[in-house]
């Protein structure tokens, strides 16, 4: 039987080429002939894609080597095995466990099974939403106390200013995609252990639109977005905690060809403080204590997170092994409003842990203590 098409010649590989060689050849030619590229060729792109679909599949390749490009009429798949070509409606399941990487992400699999494609209708996905961006921002305890306005700079993909994010110029019109015949999807039939299955996947030439723009934007390569540096201001609420995440809608990557932008997520990390330890809304500070000054009735000087100092009197009978609580001198409770300095009407407490030092006692002091 004479082969009507030489798929090996189309990809420029030898008949005994490895799977990796076939994949490399396909990627090179697909990039060269992609219709969206300047100088691309939709017909050659279609031929390269057809050759790859056969030669990248072990069973199809074996049938092709035996029967040629007409193997689908030679009983190679028509007779079927196992379930003998089981389909679920005209759209088909399109699920081949032996080549699961061809399905893209998990969402595509569920779209294939349960999306609007079971009845054979068109399933066009013209563009993809932009990816979310995550940033980690270190702040000090004082900044968390006050609630600072932070300016963040980061690299992202923004909408192309030349085509306004569309990826092409609508006034120039478009033409029907020859790679998929204007359907926006390409149907593939595969043989698996369970029998014959078919799958409809998005056309990579037109990105599921069924049309090729006559004038794609050169500045963004037809994707509608370009790499740039972005700047955004984030207002921290007083009392923000370590590990909290701030979501800023629409400040992630711009979507492809005018699709929605992703979101920006800012993870807050409050750095450890040299003086205070934070426990929820409370603060803990350690203080060395001179027992003689305590006995003399002197007040103890305690630092605050605002940078000030408190003169605290230790009450008679207080157990110095316990923490002393100073109400309302901790962190602002997140989300509280009002109060002095805009720090909220409620704050946690400040706890003081004393470390008692035993002084050197001379004879004079010893007699005074005895008396």
Short mmCIF file of C-alpha atoms in Angstrom, two decimals:
data_model
loop_
_atom_site.label_atom_id
_atom_site.label_comp_id
_atom_site.label_asym_id
_atom_site.label_seq_id
_atom_site.Cartn_x
_atom_site.Cartn_y
_atom_site.Cartn_z
CA UNK A 1 0.00 0.00 0.00
CA UNK A 2 1.42 3.38 -1.03
CA UNK A 3 1.65 6.06 1.63
CA UNK A 4 -0.19 9.22 0.69
CA UNK A 5 1.67 11.24 3.32
CA UNK A 6 5.19 10.85 4.68
CA UNK A 7 4.92 11.98 8.29
CA UNK A 8 8.61 11.33 8.96
CA UNK A 9 9.53 13.61 6.08
CA UNK A 10 7.08 16.24 7.31
CA UNK A 11 8.88 16.38 10.67
CA UNK A 12 12.31 15.95 9.08
CA UNK A 13 13.25 12.86 11.09
CA UNK A 14 14.33 9.34 10.21
CA UNK A 15 11.91 6.44 10.41
CA UNK A 16 13.72 5.05 13.42
CA UNK A 17 13.73 8.38 15.29
CA UNK A 18 13.21 8.28 19.06
CA UNK A 19 10.22 9.81 20.81
CA UNK A 20 12.42 12.63 22.09
CA UNK A 21 13.73 13.39 18.56
CA UNK A 22 10.16 13.51 17.25
CA UNK A 23 9.08 15.83 20.05
CA UNK A 24 12.04 18.19 19.47
CA UNK A 25 11.40 18.30 15.73
CA UNK A 26 7.72 19.07 16.27
CA UNK A 27 8.42 21.90 18.71
CA UNK A 28 10.90 23.48 16.33
CA UNK A 29 8.58 23.32 13.31
CA UNK A 30 5.47 24.33 15.26
CA UNK A 31 7.31 27.40 16.48
CA UNK A 32 8.48 28.16 12.94
CA UNK A 33 5.11 27.78 11.20
CA UNK A 34 2.78 29.01 13.96
CA UNK A 35 0.11 31.19 12.26
CA UNK A 36 0.38 33.86 14.93
CA UNK A 37 4.03 34.46 14.10
CA UNK A 38 5.22 36.78 11.38
CA UNK A 39 5.90 34.58 8.36
CA UNK A 40 3.93 31.65 9.80
CA UNK A 41 2.12 29.14 7.62
CA UNK A 42 -1.19 27.74 8.86
CA UNK A 43 -1.26 24.88 6.32
CA UNK A 44 2.24 23.68 7.17
CA UNK A 45 1.46 24.08 10.85
CA UNK A 46 -1.55 21.81 10.35
CA UNK A 47 0.56 19.22 8.51
CA UNK A 48 3.24 19.25 11.21
CA UNK A 49 0.60 18.88 13.92
CA UNK A 50 -1.06 15.97 12.07
CA UNK A 51 2.29 14.18 11.69
CA UNK A 52 3.13 14.65 15.35
CA UNK A 53 -0.25 13.34 16.55
CA UNK A 54 0.45 10.08 14.76
CA UNK A 55 4.17 9.61 15.39
CA UNK A 56 3.99 10.61 19.08
CA UNK A 57 1.49 7.81 19.77
CA UNK A 58 3.08 4.34 19.87
CA UNK A 59 0.00 2.50 18.61
CA UNK A 60 -0.77 5.01 15.88
CA UNK A 61 2.86 5.01 14.80
CA UNK A 62 2.92 1.20 14.57
CA UNK A 63 -0.26 1.23 12.46
CA UNK A 64 1.15 4.00 10.29
CA UNK A 65 4.41 2.14 9.73
CA UNK A 66 2.37 -0.86 8.63
CA UNK A 67 -0.42 0.67 6.59
CA UNK A 68 0.67 4.24 5.83
CA UNK A 69 -1.37 7.42 6.35
CA UNK A 70 -4.56 5.60 5.35
CA UNK A 71 -4.36 3.33 8.38
CA UNK A 72 -7.62 4.67 9.77
CA UNK A 73 -9.45 3.12 6.81
CA UNK A 74 -7.41 -0.07 6.96
CA UNK A 75 -9.03 -1.39 10.11
CA UNK A 76 -6.29 -0.12 12.40
CA UNK A 77 -8.80 1.59 14.65
CA UNK A 78 -12.15 0.87 13.08
CA UNK A 79 -12.33 -2.71 14.32
CA UNK A 80 -11.61 -1.65 17.88
CA UNK A 81 -10.52 -3.72 20.81
CA UNK A 82 -11.92 -4.23 24.26
CA UNK A 83 -14.99 -1.98 24.20
CA UNK A 84 -14.67 -1.60 20.42
CA UNK A 85 -14.76 2.15 20.01
CA UNK A 86 -17.01 3.19 22.89
CA UNK A 87 -18.14 6.86 22.70
CA UNK A 88 -20.27 9.03 24.96
CA UNK A 89 -22.23 11.12 22.51
CA UNK A 90 -20.74 12.88 19.53
CA UNK A 91 -18.32 14.85 21.69
CA UNK A 92 -16.78 11.74 23.24
CA UNK A 93 -14.88 11.42 26.48
CA UNK A 94 -11.44 11.80 24.95
CA UNK A 95 -9.64 10.22 27.91
CA UNK A 96 -6.51 8.18 27.32
CA UNK A 97 -4.81 7.04 30.53
CA UNK A 98 -1.61 6.17 28.64
CA UNK A 99 -1.04 9.76 27.50
CA UNK A 100 -2.52 11.82 30.34
CA UNK A 101 -0.06 14.69 29.87
CA UNK A 102 -1.87 15.65 26.65
CA UNK A 103 -4.93 16.77 28.58
CA UNK A 104 -3.33 19.89 30.10
CA UNK A 105 -4.49 20.78 33.58
CA UNK A 106 -7.13 19.01 35.63
CA UNK A 107 -9.73 21.62 34.74
CA UNK A 108 -9.42 20.66 31.08
CA UNK A 109 -10.14 17.04 31.94
CA UNK A 110 -13.39 17.93 33.69
CA UNK A 111 -14.32 20.25 30.85
CA UNK A 112 -13.88 17.34 28.47
CA UNK A 113 -16.11 15.09 30.58
CA UNK A 114 -18.79 17.47 31.84
CA UNK A 115 -18.41 20.69 29.85
CA UNK A 116 -20.64 21.81 26.99
CA UNK A 117 -18.82 19.52 24.59
CA UNK A 118 -20.66 16.25 25.10
CA UNK A 119 -23.17 17.07 22.40
CA UNK A 120 -20.57 17.93 19.78
CA UNK A 121 -20.95 21.70 20.00
CA UNK A 122 -18.05 24.12 19.86
CA UNK A 123 -16.03 24.70 23.00
CA UNK A 124 -14.08 27.90 22.56
CA UNK A 125 -11.78 29.33 25.17
CA UNK A 126 -10.43 32.46 23.61
CA UNK A 127 -8.05 33.49 26.36
CA UNK A 128 -6.76 32.65 29.80
CA UNK A 129 -7.03 34.63 33.02
CA UNK A 130 -3.79 36.08 34.31
CA UNK A 131 -1.89 34.23 37.02
CA UNK A 132 -1.95 35.31 40.64
CA UNK A 133 1.22 36.76 42.16
CA UNK A 134 2.44 36.15 45.71
CA UNK A 135 4.83 38.48 47.51
CA UNK A 136 6.39 38.17 50.96
CA UNK A 137 6.88 41.43 52.87
CA UNK A 138 8.93 41.67 56.07
CA UNK A 139 7.85 44.38 58.52
CA UNK A 140 8.94 45.37 62.04
CA UNK A 141 6.83 45.03 65.15
CA UNK A 142 6.59 48.84 65.29
CA UNK A 143 5.24 48.94 61.72
CA UNK A 144 2.68 46.28 62.62
CA UNK A 145 1.72 48.37 65.67
CA UNK A 146 1.22 51.60 63.73
CA UNK A 147 -0.17 50.18 60.49
CA UNK A 148 2.16 51.45 57.78
CA UNK A 149 1.49 52.30 54.14
CA UNK A 150 3.84 50.07 52.14
CA UNK A 151 4.90 50.60 48.53
CA UNK A 152 5.61 47.30 46.78
CA UNK A 153 7.42 46.90 43.46
CA UNK A 154 7.38 43.67 41.48
CA UNK A 155 7.70 42.31 37.96
CA UNK A 156 4.55 41.16 36.21
CA UNK A 157 2.80 40.88 32.86
CA UNK A 158 0.70 43.96 32.13
CA UNK A 159 -1.75 44.69 29.33
CA UNK A 160 0.05 45.76 26.16
CA UNK A 161 -0.38 49.49 25.61
CA UNK A 162 -0.07 49.19 21.81
CA UNK A 163 -3.07 46.89 21.31
CA UNK A 164 -4.74 47.70 24.64
CA UNK A 165 -4.40 44.10 25.74
CA UNK A 166 -6.29 42.60 22.80
CA UNK A 167 -3.26 41.01 21.15
CA UNK A 168 -4.39 42.20 17.71
CA UNK A 169 -6.20 45.04 15.99
CA UNK A 170 -9.89 44.33 15.42
CA UNK A 171 -10.21 46.94 12.69
CA UNK A 172 -7.87 44.83 10.53
CA UNK A 173 -10.31 41.90 10.67
CA UNK A 174 -9.55 38.20 10.88
CA UNK A 175 -9.72 34.99 8.84
CA UNK A 176 -10.90 31.48 9.57
CA UNK A 177 -8.30 29.29 11.21
CA UNK A 178 -7.20 26.60 8.76
CA UNK A 179 -5.66 24.43 11.47
CA UNK A 180 -9.06 23.66 13.03
CA UNK A 181 -11.36 24.71 10.20
CA UNK A 182 -12.78 27.54 12.26
CA UNK A 183 -14.10 25.26 15.02
CA UNK A 184 -11.66 26.41 17.68
CA UNK A 185 -10.84 22.84 18.63
CA UNK A 186 -9.13 19.80 17.18
CA UNK A 187 -10.56 16.32 17.71
CA UNK A 188 -8.21 13.42 18.32
CA UNK A 189 -9.00 9.70 18.43
CA UNK A 190 -6.89 7.39 20.53
CA UNK A 191 -6.81 3.70 21.26
CA UNK A 192 -6.49 2.70 24.90
CA UNK A 193 -6.81 -0.47 26.95
CA UNK A 194 -10.56 0.21 27.23
CA UNK A 195 -11.05 0.69 23.52
CA UNK A 196 -11.31 3.69 21.23
CA UNK A 197 -11.78 7.14 22.74
CA UNK A 198 -11.89 10.61 21.25
CA UNK A 199 -10.91 13.95 22.72
CA UNK A 200 -11.47 17.51 21.61
CA UNK A 201 -8.69 19.90 22.59
CA UNK A 202 -8.29 23.62 22.11
CA UNK A 203 -6.66 24.58 18.83
CA UNK A 204 -3.20 25.92 19.59
CA UNK A 205 -3.10 27.92 16.34
CA UNK A 206 -6.09 30.17 17.09
CA UNK A 207 -6.24 29.62 20.88
CA UNK A 208 -9.78 28.32 20.60
CA UNK A 209 -11.27 31.32 18.79
CA UNK A 210 -11.57 29.67 15.38
CA UNK A 211 -10.12 32.80 13.79
CA UNK A 212 -6.65 34.16 13.04
CA UNK A 213 -6.27 37.96 13.28
CA UNK A 214 -5.03 39.67 10.12
CA UNK A 215 -2.89 42.05 12.14
CA UNK A 216 -1.50 40.60 15.38
CA UNK A 217 0.31 42.99 17.68
CA UNK A 218 4.07 42.71 17.24
CA UNK A 219 4.90 44.38 20.55
CA UNK A 220 3.29 41.61 22.60
CA UNK A 221 3.51 38.75 20.10
CA UNK A 222 -0.27 38.53 19.89
CA UNK A 223 -0.68 37.65 23.58
CA UNK A 224 -1.97 41.06 24.67
CA UNK A 225 0.49 41.46 27.52
CA UNK A 226 4.11 42.46 28.07
CA UNK A 227 6.60 42.15 30.94
CA UNK A 228 6.84 45.24 33.08
CA UNK A 229 7.48 46.49 36.62
CA UNK A 230 4.45 47.30 38.69
CA UNK A 231 4.06 49.42 41.83
CA UNK A 232 1.24 49.18 44.34
CA UNK A 233 0.58 50.77 47.73
CA UNK A 234 -0.69 48.57 50.55
CA UNK A 235 -2.15 50.06 53.71
CA UNK A 236 -1.54 47.84 56.72
CA UNK A 237 -4.16 47.87 59.43
CA UNK A 238 -2.79 48.51 62.95
CA UNK A 239 -2.25 45.24 64.78
CA UNK A 240 -1.66 43.11 61.71
CA UNK A 241 -0.23 39.74 62.66
CA UNK A 242 2.60 37.61 61.36
CA UNK A 243 1.39 35.30 58.60
CA UNK A 244 -1.61 37.36 57.55
CA UNK A 245 -2.30 37.60 53.81
CA UNK A 246 -3.59 40.70 52.04
CA UNK A 247 -5.40 40.18 48.74
CA UNK A 248 -5.40 42.97 46.16
CA UNK A 249 -7.81 42.06 43.37
CA UNK A 250 -6.71 42.55 39.77
CA UNK A 251 -3.08 43.43 40.51
CA UNK A 252 -1.59 40.12 39.40
CA UNK A 253 -0.65 39.22 35.84
CA UNK A 254 -2.80 40.57 33.02
CA UNK A 255 -4.80 37.93 31.17
CA UNK A 256 -4.11 36.80 27.63
CA UNK A 257 -5.77 38.85 24.89
CA UNK A 258 -7.94 40.95 27.19
CA UNK A 259 -8.91 38.25 29.70
CA UNK A 260 -9.22 39.13 33.38
CA UNK A 261 -6.16 39.84 35.48
CA UNK A 262 -5.00 37.71 38.37
CA UNK A 263 -4.80 38.89 41.96
CA UNK A 264 -1.90 39.96 44.15
CA UNK A 265 -1.40 38.23 47.49
CA UNK A 266 0.94 39.85 50.03
CA UNK A 267 2.15 37.57 52.85
CA UNK A 268 3.11 39.58 55.91
CA UNK A 269 6.06 38.45 58.01
CA UNK A 270 6.57 40.34 61.30
CA UNK A 271 10.26 40.11 62.17
CA UNK A 272 11.27 39.07 65.71
CA UNK A 273 11.83 42.01 68.04
CA UNK A 274 14.90 42.51 70.22
CA UNK A 275 12.85 43.66 73.23
CA UNK A 276 9.29 42.39 72.94
CA UNK A 277 7.80 38.97 72.32
CA UNK A 278 4.31 38.94 70.82
CA UNK A 279 1.60 36.54 71.97
CA UNK A 280 -1.56 37.31 70.04
CA UNK A 281 -2.42 40.90 70.91
CA UNK A 282 -0.27 40.87 74.05
CA UNK A 283 3.39 41.80 74.42
CA UNK A 284 5.94 40.34 76.83
CA UNK A 285 9.07 42.18 77.99
CA UNK A 286 11.83 41.00 80.32
CA UNK A 287 13.14 43.34 82.99
CA UNK A 288 16.15 43.00 85.28
CA UNK A 289 15.15 43.96 88.81
CA UNK A 290 17.31 45.35 91.63
CA UNK A 291 15.71 43.99 94.78
CA UNK A 292 17.11 46.79 96.91
CA UNK A 293 15.34 49.42 94.79
CA UNK A 294 12.15 47.45 95.13
CA UNK A 295 12.54 47.28 98.87
CA UNK A 296 13.20 51.01 98.89
CA UNK A 297 9.87 51.56 97.14
CA UNK A 298 11.33 52.84 93.89
CA UNK A 299 9.29 52.49 90.68
CA UNK A 300 10.44 50.24 87.84
CA UNK A 301 10.99 51.68 84.37
CA UNK A 302 9.38 49.53 81.62
CA UNK A 303 9.72 50.20 77.84
CA UNK A 304 6.70 50.37 75.53
CA UNK A 305 6.33 49.41 71.88
CA UNK A 306 5.71 53.07 70.97
CA UNK A 307 9.24 53.88 72.12
CA UNK A 308 8.25 55.43 75.44
CA UNK A 309 8.70 54.31 79.03
CA UNK A 310 6.35 53.55 81.93
CA UNK A 311 7.23 53.96 85.61
CA UNK A 312 5.51 51.03 87.28
CA UNK A 313 5.07 50.54 91.01
CA UNK A 314 5.32 46.97 92.25
CA UNK A 315 2.50 46.37 94.72
CA UNK A 316 3.15 45.03 98.20
CA UNK A 317 2.96 41.26 98.36
CA UNK A 318 3.48 40.80 94.59
CA UNK A 319 5.14 37.52 93.62
CA UNK A 320 8.15 38.48 91.53
CA UNK A 321 8.14 35.01 89.92
CA UNK A 322 4.89 35.89 88.17
CA UNK A 323 4.32 38.23 85.22
CA UNK A 324 3.08 41.71 86.01
CA UNK A 325 0.19 42.77 83.77
CA UNK A 326 -0.04 46.33 82.48
CA UNK A 327 -3.48 46.66 80.83
CA UNK A 328 -3.89 48.27 77.41
CA UNK A 329 -0.19 48.56 76.54
CA UNK A 330 -0.05 45.70 74.03
CA UNK A 331 -0.79 45.56 70.29
CA UNK A 332 -3.92 47.06 68.73
CA UNK A 333 -6.58 44.45 68.20
CA UNK A 334 -6.80 43.93 64.45
CA UNK A 335 -9.83 45.64 62.92
CA UNK A 336 -10.63 47.83 65.91
CA UNK A 337 -11.36 51.49 65.11
CA UNK A 338 -11.21 54.77 66.97
CA UNK A 339 -9.11 55.42 70.05
CA UNK A 340 -6.08 57.67 70.44
CA UNK A 341 -3.75 58.03 67.45
CA UNK A 342 -6.14 55.97 65.35
CA UNK A 343 -4.80 52.78 66.93
CA UNK A 344 -8.16 51.31 67.74
CA UNK A 345 -10.33 51.35 70.84
CA UNK A 346 -8.94 48.07 72.14
CA UNK A 347 -5.41 46.89 72.70
CA UNK A 348 -3.83 43.88 74.24
CA UNK A 349 -1.81 43.99 77.45
CA UNK A 350 1.87 44.30 78.28
CA UNK A 351 3.34 41.64 80.57
CA UNK A 352 6.60 42.14 82.44
CA UNK A 353 8.78 39.17 83.36
CA UNK A 354 11.15 40.08 86.21
CA UNK A 355 14.64 38.72 86.60
CA UNK A 356 15.69 39.41 90.20
CA UNK A 357 19.35 40.19 90.87
CA UNK A 358 20.82 39.52 94.29
CA UNK A 359 23.03 42.50 95.25
CA UNK A 360 26.36 42.32 97.07
CA UNK A 361 25.65 42.94 100.74
CA UNK A 362 28.32 44.65 102.88
CA UNK A 363 28.38 44.67 106.66
CA UNK A 364 26.62 48.02 106.95
CA UNK A 365 23.77 46.93 104.70
CA UNK A 366 23.54 43.62 106.45
CA UNK A 367 23.06 45.34 109.87
CA UNK A 368 20.40 47.60 108.32
CA UNK A 369 18.53 44.64 106.97
CA UNK A 370 18.75 42.84 110.28
CA UNK A 371 17.34 45.86 112.12
#
